[in-house]
Amino acid sequence: MSRTRLDRVRASLGIAQLALQQIEDDLSADDVDARELAAILRELQEDIDVPGGLFPALAQLVSAAARRAEQLEPDRDGDASCPLHEAAALLTDNAGQRLNWAARSLDPQGDVE
């Protein structure tokens, strides 16, 4: 295992965790109203700086791991890759869609903007 690669992954995850903690802190603020919460939820799903948003980006990362697992599985039985492909689908199909539903419930007019 490449120690440098694992170190880069750990460092990147640390940065991501700090960023997510900041978002969690913003979500917990007493002055967040329904419209702002809906906008934040939409941003997590539809961020223009990250094509497709946070959940699709996470799904893409998990899909990359699944593709690599397919190549590494000795008998190509899918024991490792199938759960990864399923996890990626759950992120986009399930988690992402549920964020959209919640945002619409909080601010139905926000979809029009």
Steps between C-alpha positions, in 0.01 A plus 500: 500500500631840410547690826498828312164421340346403833641816659342710221166328551515560875592866450222547246248338731613728781437804282161365394405433862589857597291635213205279592530607864474862389184420304358315801576803719321725250199264495487510880490879520193636676423747222469245214144518367316253274590680178871516586503136611337401170762701310780326690347159427473587132861616501610163638321328214551749218819695574615661176866491605487122546317359197186341636562590864637322804306173479574439132868579567503247786323248277762555230775434754333178618445395137871546432571270793248250361666500158837442660357223719365330186854487364641364827241234581678170437197308376300803380205395714403854600536445874682831534386699197124437519454654846705799386288547187187469715634758747567743215147452368353558846689827529361642177163327473400496863689760704509762227132464416404519867695825534303641208170393656592661831606823328172514306302448820684782674492744208287397201573829322877442517487258206388783273802725559 
